[in-house]
mmCIF file of C-alpha atoms in Angstrom:
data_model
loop_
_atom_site.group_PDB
_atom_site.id
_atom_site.type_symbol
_atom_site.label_atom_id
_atom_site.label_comp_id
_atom_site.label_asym_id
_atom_site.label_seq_id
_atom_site.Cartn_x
_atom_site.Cartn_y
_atom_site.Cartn_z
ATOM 1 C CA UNK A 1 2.909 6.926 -4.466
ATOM 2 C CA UNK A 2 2.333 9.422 -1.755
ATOM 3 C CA UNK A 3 2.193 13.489 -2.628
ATOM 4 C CA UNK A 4 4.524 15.489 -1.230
ATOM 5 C CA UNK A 5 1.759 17.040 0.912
ATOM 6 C CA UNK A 6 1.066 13.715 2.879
ATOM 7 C CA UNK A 7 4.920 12.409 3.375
ATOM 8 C CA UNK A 8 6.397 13.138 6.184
ATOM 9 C CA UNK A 9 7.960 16.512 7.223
ATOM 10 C CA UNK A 10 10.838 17.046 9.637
ATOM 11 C CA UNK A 11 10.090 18.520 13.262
ATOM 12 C CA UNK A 12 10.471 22.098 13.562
ATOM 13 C CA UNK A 13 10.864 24.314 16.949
ATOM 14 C CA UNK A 14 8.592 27.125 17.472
ATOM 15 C CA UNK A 15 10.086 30.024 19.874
ATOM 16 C CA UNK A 16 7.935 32.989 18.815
ATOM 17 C CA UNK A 17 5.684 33.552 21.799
ATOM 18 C CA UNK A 18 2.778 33.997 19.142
ATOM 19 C CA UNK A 19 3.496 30.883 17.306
ATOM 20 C CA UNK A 20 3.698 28.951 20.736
ATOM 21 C CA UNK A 21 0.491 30.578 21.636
ATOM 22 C CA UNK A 22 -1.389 30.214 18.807
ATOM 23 C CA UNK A 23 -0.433 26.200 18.380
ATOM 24 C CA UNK A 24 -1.510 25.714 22.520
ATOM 25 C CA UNK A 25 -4.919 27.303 21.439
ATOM 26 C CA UNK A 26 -5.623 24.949 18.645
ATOM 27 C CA UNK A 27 -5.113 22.157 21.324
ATOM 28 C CA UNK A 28 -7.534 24.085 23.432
ATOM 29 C CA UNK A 29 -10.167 24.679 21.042
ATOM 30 C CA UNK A 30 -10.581 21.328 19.294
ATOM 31 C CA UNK A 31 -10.524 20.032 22.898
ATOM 32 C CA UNK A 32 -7.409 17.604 21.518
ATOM 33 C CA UNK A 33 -6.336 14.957 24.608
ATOM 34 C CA UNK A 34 -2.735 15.585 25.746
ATOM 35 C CA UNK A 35 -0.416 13.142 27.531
ATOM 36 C CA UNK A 36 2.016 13.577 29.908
ATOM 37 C CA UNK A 37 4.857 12.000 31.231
ATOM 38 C CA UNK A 38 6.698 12.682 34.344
ATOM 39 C CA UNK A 39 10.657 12.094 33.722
ATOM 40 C CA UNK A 40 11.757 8.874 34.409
ATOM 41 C CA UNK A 41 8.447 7.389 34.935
ATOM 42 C CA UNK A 42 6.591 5.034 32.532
ATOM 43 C CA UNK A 43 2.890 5.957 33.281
ATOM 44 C CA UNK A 44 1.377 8.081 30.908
ATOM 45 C CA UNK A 45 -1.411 10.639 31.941
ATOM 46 C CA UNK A 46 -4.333 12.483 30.017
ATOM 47 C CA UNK A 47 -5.214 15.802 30.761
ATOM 48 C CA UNK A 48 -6.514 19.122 28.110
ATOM 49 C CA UNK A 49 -5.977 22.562 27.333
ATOM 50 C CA UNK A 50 -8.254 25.035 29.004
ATOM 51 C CA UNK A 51 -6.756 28.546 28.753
ATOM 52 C CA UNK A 52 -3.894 30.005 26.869
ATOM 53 C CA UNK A 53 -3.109 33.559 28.091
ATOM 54 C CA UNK A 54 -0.764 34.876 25.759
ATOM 55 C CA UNK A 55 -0.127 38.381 27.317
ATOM 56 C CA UNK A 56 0.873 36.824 30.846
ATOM 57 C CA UNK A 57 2.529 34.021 28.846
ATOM 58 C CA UNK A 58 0.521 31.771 31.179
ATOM 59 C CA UNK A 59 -1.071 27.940 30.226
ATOM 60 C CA UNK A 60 -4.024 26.165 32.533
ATOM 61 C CA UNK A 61 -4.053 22.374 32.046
ATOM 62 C CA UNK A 62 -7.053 20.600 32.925
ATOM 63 C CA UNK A 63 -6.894 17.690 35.679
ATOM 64 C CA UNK A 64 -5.077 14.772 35.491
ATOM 65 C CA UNK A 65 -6.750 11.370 34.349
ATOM 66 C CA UNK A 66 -5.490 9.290 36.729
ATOM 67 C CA UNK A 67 -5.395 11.909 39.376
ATOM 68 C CA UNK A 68 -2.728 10.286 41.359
ATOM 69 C CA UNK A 69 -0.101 12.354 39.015
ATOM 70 C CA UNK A 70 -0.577 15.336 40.984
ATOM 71 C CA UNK A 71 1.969 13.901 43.569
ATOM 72 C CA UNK A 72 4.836 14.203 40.718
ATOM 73 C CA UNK A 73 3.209 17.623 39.734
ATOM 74 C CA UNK A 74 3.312 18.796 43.341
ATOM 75 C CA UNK A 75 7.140 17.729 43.863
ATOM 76 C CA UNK A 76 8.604 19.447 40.881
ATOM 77 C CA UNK A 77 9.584 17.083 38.591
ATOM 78 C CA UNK A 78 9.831 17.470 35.043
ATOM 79 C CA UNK A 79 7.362 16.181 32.306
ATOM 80 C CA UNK A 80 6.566 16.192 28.554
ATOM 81 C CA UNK A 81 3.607 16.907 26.736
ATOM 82 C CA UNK A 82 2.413 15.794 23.782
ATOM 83 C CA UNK A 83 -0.414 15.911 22.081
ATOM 84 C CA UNK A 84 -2.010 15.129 18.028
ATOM 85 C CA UNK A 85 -3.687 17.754 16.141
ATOM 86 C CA UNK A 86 -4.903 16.786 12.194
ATOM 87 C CA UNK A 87 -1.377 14.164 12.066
ATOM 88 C CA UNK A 88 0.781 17.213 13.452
ATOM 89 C CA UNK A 89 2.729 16.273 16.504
ATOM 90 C CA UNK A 90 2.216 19.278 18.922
ATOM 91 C CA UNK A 91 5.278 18.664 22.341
ATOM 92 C CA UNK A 92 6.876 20.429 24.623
ATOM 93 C CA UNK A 93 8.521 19.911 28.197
ATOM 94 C CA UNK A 94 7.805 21.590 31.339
ATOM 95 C CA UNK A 95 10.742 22.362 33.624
ATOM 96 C CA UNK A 96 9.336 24.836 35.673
ATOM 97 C CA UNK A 97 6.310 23.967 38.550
ATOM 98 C CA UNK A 98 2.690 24.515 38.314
ATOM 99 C CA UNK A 99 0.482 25.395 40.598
ATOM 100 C CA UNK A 100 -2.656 23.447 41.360
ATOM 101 C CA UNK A 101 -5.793 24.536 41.635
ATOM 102 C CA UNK A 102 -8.904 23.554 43.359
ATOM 103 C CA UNK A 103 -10.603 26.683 43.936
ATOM 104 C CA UNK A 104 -12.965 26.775 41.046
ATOM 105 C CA UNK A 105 -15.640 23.918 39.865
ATOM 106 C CA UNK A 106 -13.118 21.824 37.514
ATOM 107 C CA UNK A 107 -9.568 21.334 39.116
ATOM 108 C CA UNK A 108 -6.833 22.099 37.338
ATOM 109 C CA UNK A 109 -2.960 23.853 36.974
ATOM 110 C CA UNK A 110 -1.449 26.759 36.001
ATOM 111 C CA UNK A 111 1.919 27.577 34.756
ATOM 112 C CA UNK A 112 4.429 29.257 32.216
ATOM 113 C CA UNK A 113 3.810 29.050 28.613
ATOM 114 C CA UNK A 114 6.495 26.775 27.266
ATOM 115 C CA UNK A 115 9.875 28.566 25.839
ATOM 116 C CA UNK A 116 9.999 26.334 22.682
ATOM 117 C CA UNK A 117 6.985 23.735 21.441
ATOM 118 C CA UNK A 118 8.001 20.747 18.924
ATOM 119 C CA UNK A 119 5.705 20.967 15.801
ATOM 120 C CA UNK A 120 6.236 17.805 13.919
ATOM 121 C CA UNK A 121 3.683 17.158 10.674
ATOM 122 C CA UNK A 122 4.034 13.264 11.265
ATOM 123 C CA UNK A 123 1.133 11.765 9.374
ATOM 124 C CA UNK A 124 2.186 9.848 5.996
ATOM 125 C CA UNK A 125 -0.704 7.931 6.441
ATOM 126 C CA UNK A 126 -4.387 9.558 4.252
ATOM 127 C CA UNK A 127 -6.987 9.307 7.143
ATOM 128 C CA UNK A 128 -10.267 8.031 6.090
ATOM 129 C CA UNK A 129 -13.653 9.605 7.878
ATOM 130 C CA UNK A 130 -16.290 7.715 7.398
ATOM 131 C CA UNK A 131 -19.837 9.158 6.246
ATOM 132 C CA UNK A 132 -22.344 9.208 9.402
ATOM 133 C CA UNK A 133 -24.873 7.375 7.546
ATOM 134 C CA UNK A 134 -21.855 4.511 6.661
ATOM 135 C CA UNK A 135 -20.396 3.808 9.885
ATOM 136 C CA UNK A 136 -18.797 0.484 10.721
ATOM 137 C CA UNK A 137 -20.306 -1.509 13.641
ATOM 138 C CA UNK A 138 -16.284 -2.499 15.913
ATOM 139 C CA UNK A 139 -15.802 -4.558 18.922
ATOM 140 C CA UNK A 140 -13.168 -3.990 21.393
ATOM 141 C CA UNK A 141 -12.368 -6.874 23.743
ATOM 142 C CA UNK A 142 -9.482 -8.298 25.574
ATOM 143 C CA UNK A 143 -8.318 -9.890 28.620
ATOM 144 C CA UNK A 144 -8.453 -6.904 30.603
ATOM 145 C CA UNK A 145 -12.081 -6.796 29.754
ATOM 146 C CA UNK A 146 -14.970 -7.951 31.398
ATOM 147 C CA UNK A 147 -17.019 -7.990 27.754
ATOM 148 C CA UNK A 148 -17.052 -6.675 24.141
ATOM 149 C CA UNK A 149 -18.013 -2.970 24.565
ATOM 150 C CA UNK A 150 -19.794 -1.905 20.988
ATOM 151 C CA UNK A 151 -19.028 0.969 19.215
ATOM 152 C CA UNK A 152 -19.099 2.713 15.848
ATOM 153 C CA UNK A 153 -16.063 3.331 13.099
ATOM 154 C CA UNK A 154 -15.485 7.305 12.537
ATOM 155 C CA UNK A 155 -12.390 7.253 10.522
ATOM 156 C CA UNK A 156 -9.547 5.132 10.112
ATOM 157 C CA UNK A 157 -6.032 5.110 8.629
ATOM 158 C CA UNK A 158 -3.048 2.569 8.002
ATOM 159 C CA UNK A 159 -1.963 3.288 11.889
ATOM 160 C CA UNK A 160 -4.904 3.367 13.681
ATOM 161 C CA UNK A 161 -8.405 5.054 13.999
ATOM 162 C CA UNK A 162 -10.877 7.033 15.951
ATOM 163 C CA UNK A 163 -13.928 5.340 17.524
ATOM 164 C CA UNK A 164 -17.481 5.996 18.791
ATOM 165 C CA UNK A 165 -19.380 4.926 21.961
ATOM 166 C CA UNK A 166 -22.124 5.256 23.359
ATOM 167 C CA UNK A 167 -22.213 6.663 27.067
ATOM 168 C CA UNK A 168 -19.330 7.151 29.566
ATOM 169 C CA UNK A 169 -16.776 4.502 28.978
ATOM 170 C CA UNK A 170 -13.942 5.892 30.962
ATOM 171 C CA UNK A 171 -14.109 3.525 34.062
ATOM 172 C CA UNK A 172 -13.844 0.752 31.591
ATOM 173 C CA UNK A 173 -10.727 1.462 29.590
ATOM 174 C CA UNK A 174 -7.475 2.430 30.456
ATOM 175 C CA UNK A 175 -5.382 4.807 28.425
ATOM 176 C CA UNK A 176 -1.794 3.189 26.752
ATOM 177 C CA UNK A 177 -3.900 -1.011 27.599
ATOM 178 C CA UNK A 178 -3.648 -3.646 24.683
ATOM 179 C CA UNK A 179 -6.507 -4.445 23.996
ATOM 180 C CA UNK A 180 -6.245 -8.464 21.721
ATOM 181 C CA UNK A 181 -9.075 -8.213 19.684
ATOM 182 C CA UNK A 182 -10.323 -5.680 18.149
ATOM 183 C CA UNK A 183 -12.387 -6.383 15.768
ATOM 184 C CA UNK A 184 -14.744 -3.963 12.341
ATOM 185 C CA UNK A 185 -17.317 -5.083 10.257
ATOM 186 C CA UNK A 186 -15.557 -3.876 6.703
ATOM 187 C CA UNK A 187 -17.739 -3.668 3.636
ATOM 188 C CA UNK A 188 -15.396 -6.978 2.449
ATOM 189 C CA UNK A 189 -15.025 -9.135 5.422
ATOM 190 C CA UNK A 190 -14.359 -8.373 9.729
ATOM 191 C CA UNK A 191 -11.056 -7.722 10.509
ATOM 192 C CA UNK A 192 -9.031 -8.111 13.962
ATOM 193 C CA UNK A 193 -6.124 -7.025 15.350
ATOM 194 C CA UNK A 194 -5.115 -5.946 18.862
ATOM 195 C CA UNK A 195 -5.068 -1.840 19.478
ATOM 196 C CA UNK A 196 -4.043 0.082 22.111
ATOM 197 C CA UNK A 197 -5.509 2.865 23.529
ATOM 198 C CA UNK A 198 -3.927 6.480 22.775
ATOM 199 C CA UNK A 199 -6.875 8.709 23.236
ATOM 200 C CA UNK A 200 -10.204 8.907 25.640
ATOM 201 C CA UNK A 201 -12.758 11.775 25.763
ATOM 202 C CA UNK A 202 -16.215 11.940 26.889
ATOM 203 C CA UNK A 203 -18.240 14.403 25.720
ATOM 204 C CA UNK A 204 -20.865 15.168 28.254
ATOM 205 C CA UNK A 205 -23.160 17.329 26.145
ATOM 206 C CA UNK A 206 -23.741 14.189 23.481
ATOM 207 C CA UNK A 207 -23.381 11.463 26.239
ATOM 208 C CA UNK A 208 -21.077 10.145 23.596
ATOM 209 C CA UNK A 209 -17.280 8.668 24.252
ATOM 210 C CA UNK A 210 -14.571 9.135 21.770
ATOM 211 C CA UNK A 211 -11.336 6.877 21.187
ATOM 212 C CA UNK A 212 -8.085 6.857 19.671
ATOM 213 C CA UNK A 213 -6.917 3.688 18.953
ATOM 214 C CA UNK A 214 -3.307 2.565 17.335
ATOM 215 C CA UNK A 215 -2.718 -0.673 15.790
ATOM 216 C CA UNK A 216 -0.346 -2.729 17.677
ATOM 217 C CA UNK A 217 1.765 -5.564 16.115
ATOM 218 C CA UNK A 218 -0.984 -5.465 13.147
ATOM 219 C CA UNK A 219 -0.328 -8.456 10.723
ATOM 220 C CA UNK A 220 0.199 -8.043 6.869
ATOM 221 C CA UNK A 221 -3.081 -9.708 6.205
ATOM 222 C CA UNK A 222 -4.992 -7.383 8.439
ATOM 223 C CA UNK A 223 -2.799 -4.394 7.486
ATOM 224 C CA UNK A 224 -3.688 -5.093 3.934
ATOM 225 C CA UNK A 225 -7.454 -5.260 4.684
ATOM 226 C CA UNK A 226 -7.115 -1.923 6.403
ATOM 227 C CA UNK A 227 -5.542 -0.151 3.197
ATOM 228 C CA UNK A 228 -7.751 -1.507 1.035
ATOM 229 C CA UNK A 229 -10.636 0.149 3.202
ATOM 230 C CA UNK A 230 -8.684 3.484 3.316
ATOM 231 C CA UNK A 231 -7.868 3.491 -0.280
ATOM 232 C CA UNK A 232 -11.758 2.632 -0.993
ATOM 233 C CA UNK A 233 -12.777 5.839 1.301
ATOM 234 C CA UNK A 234 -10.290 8.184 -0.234
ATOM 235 C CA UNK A 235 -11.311 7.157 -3.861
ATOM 236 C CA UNK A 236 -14.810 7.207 -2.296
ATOM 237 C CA UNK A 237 -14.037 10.950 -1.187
ATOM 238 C CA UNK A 238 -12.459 12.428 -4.138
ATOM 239 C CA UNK A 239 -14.965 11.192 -6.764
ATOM 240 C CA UNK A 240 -17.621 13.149 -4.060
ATOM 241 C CA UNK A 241 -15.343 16.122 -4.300
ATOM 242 C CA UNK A 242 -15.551 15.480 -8.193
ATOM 243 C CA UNK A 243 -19.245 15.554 -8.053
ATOM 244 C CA UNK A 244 -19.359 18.863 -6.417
ATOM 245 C CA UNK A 245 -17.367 20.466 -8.890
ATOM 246 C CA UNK A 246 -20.933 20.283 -10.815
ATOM 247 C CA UNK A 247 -22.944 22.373 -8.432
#
């Protein structure tokens, strides 16, 4: 049975200029991947939060991932924004133009701070992080491929999970691709299932990529294996919490 904490809570719409604010700089400061979508248009693009100026009620977004957006952005039409922060569901829509910028060393685009911001606490779903010295070796593969890149388990729940890599794997992997066959070493047997991509970052500094993957049209089976593995971490984790009580 789940707490109350973890089930789902309804959306709720923030208007307060500070509460708009405040929830734009949490995207900014964990550096959280947002994704827009132009109205009436299917592609999805990945950009970030790079300054919230709450006094000029100003945003900057960072540049587009693929670029080619920009032509939407620079005719005025309408997009959404949405973006994950600890399960909470952080959207809004932008009706009014921004202006792009290539002036500096990073391009990017400035507008308005949104009027109203959807905060939805979505997750119903305990996510699982994995101790660094317990990662699980994965495998993502799949037609649109060329091979198996390798990475490294960092925490999983019954949706989906967040991945390691080593190097810049940007050029390889496409943001809202299938990809058939995944595939993690669990402590009780490999699993597979196809995922598809929600989330790419690379982080320069640690020459290290990071991925969000969902699991799409997982079967019971698999889904099974995968709460089993949560519900091992999350017993795992509390009887650690236990054993600090002692300290």
């Amino acid at each position: 049975m789940l707490d109350a904490q973890d089930a789902p809570q309804p959306p709720k719409v923030l208007t307060t200029p500070m509460e708009i604010a405040s929830n734009l700089r949490m995207l900014q400061e964990s550096h959280d991947p947002l994704i827009i979508t132009f109205n009436d248009r299917t592609q999805r693009f990945q950009s970030y939060m790079v300054d919230v100026d709450r006094d000029n009620q100003l945003m900057t977004l960072d540049e587009m991932v693929p670029r080619d957006g920009e032509r939407f952005l620079a005719a005025g039409i309408p997009f959404r924004v949405e973006g994950f922060h600890d399960g909470v569901r952080i959207a809004w829509e932008c009706n009014t133009p921004l202006s792009i910028d290539d002036s500096g060393s990073h391009r990017c685009y400035h507008g308005a701070l949104p009027k109203e911001v959807i905060y939805h606490q979505r997750r119903n779903a305990f996510r699982a992080a994995l101790k660094l010295a317990h990662l699980v070796d994965v495998n993502v593969a799949g037609d649109k491929l060329g091979k198996a890149i390798k990475g490294k388990l960092l925490d999983v729940s019954a949706t989906g999970c967040k991945l390691r890599f080593e190097g810049d794997i940007s050029e390889l992997i496409q943001l809202g691709q299938v990809y058939e066959r995944f595939s993690a070493a669990l402590p009780f047997g490999h699993m597979t299932t196809p995922v598809e991509l929600r989330h790419l970052y690379f982080e320069e500094r640690l020459n290290i990529t990071f991925a969000g993957m969902r699991f799409h049209n997982i079967s019971g089976a698999v889904q099974r294996q995968v709460e089993r593995f949560v519900y091992q971490l999350q017993r795992d984790a509390r009887r650690f919490d236990k054993d600090d009580d002692f300290y």
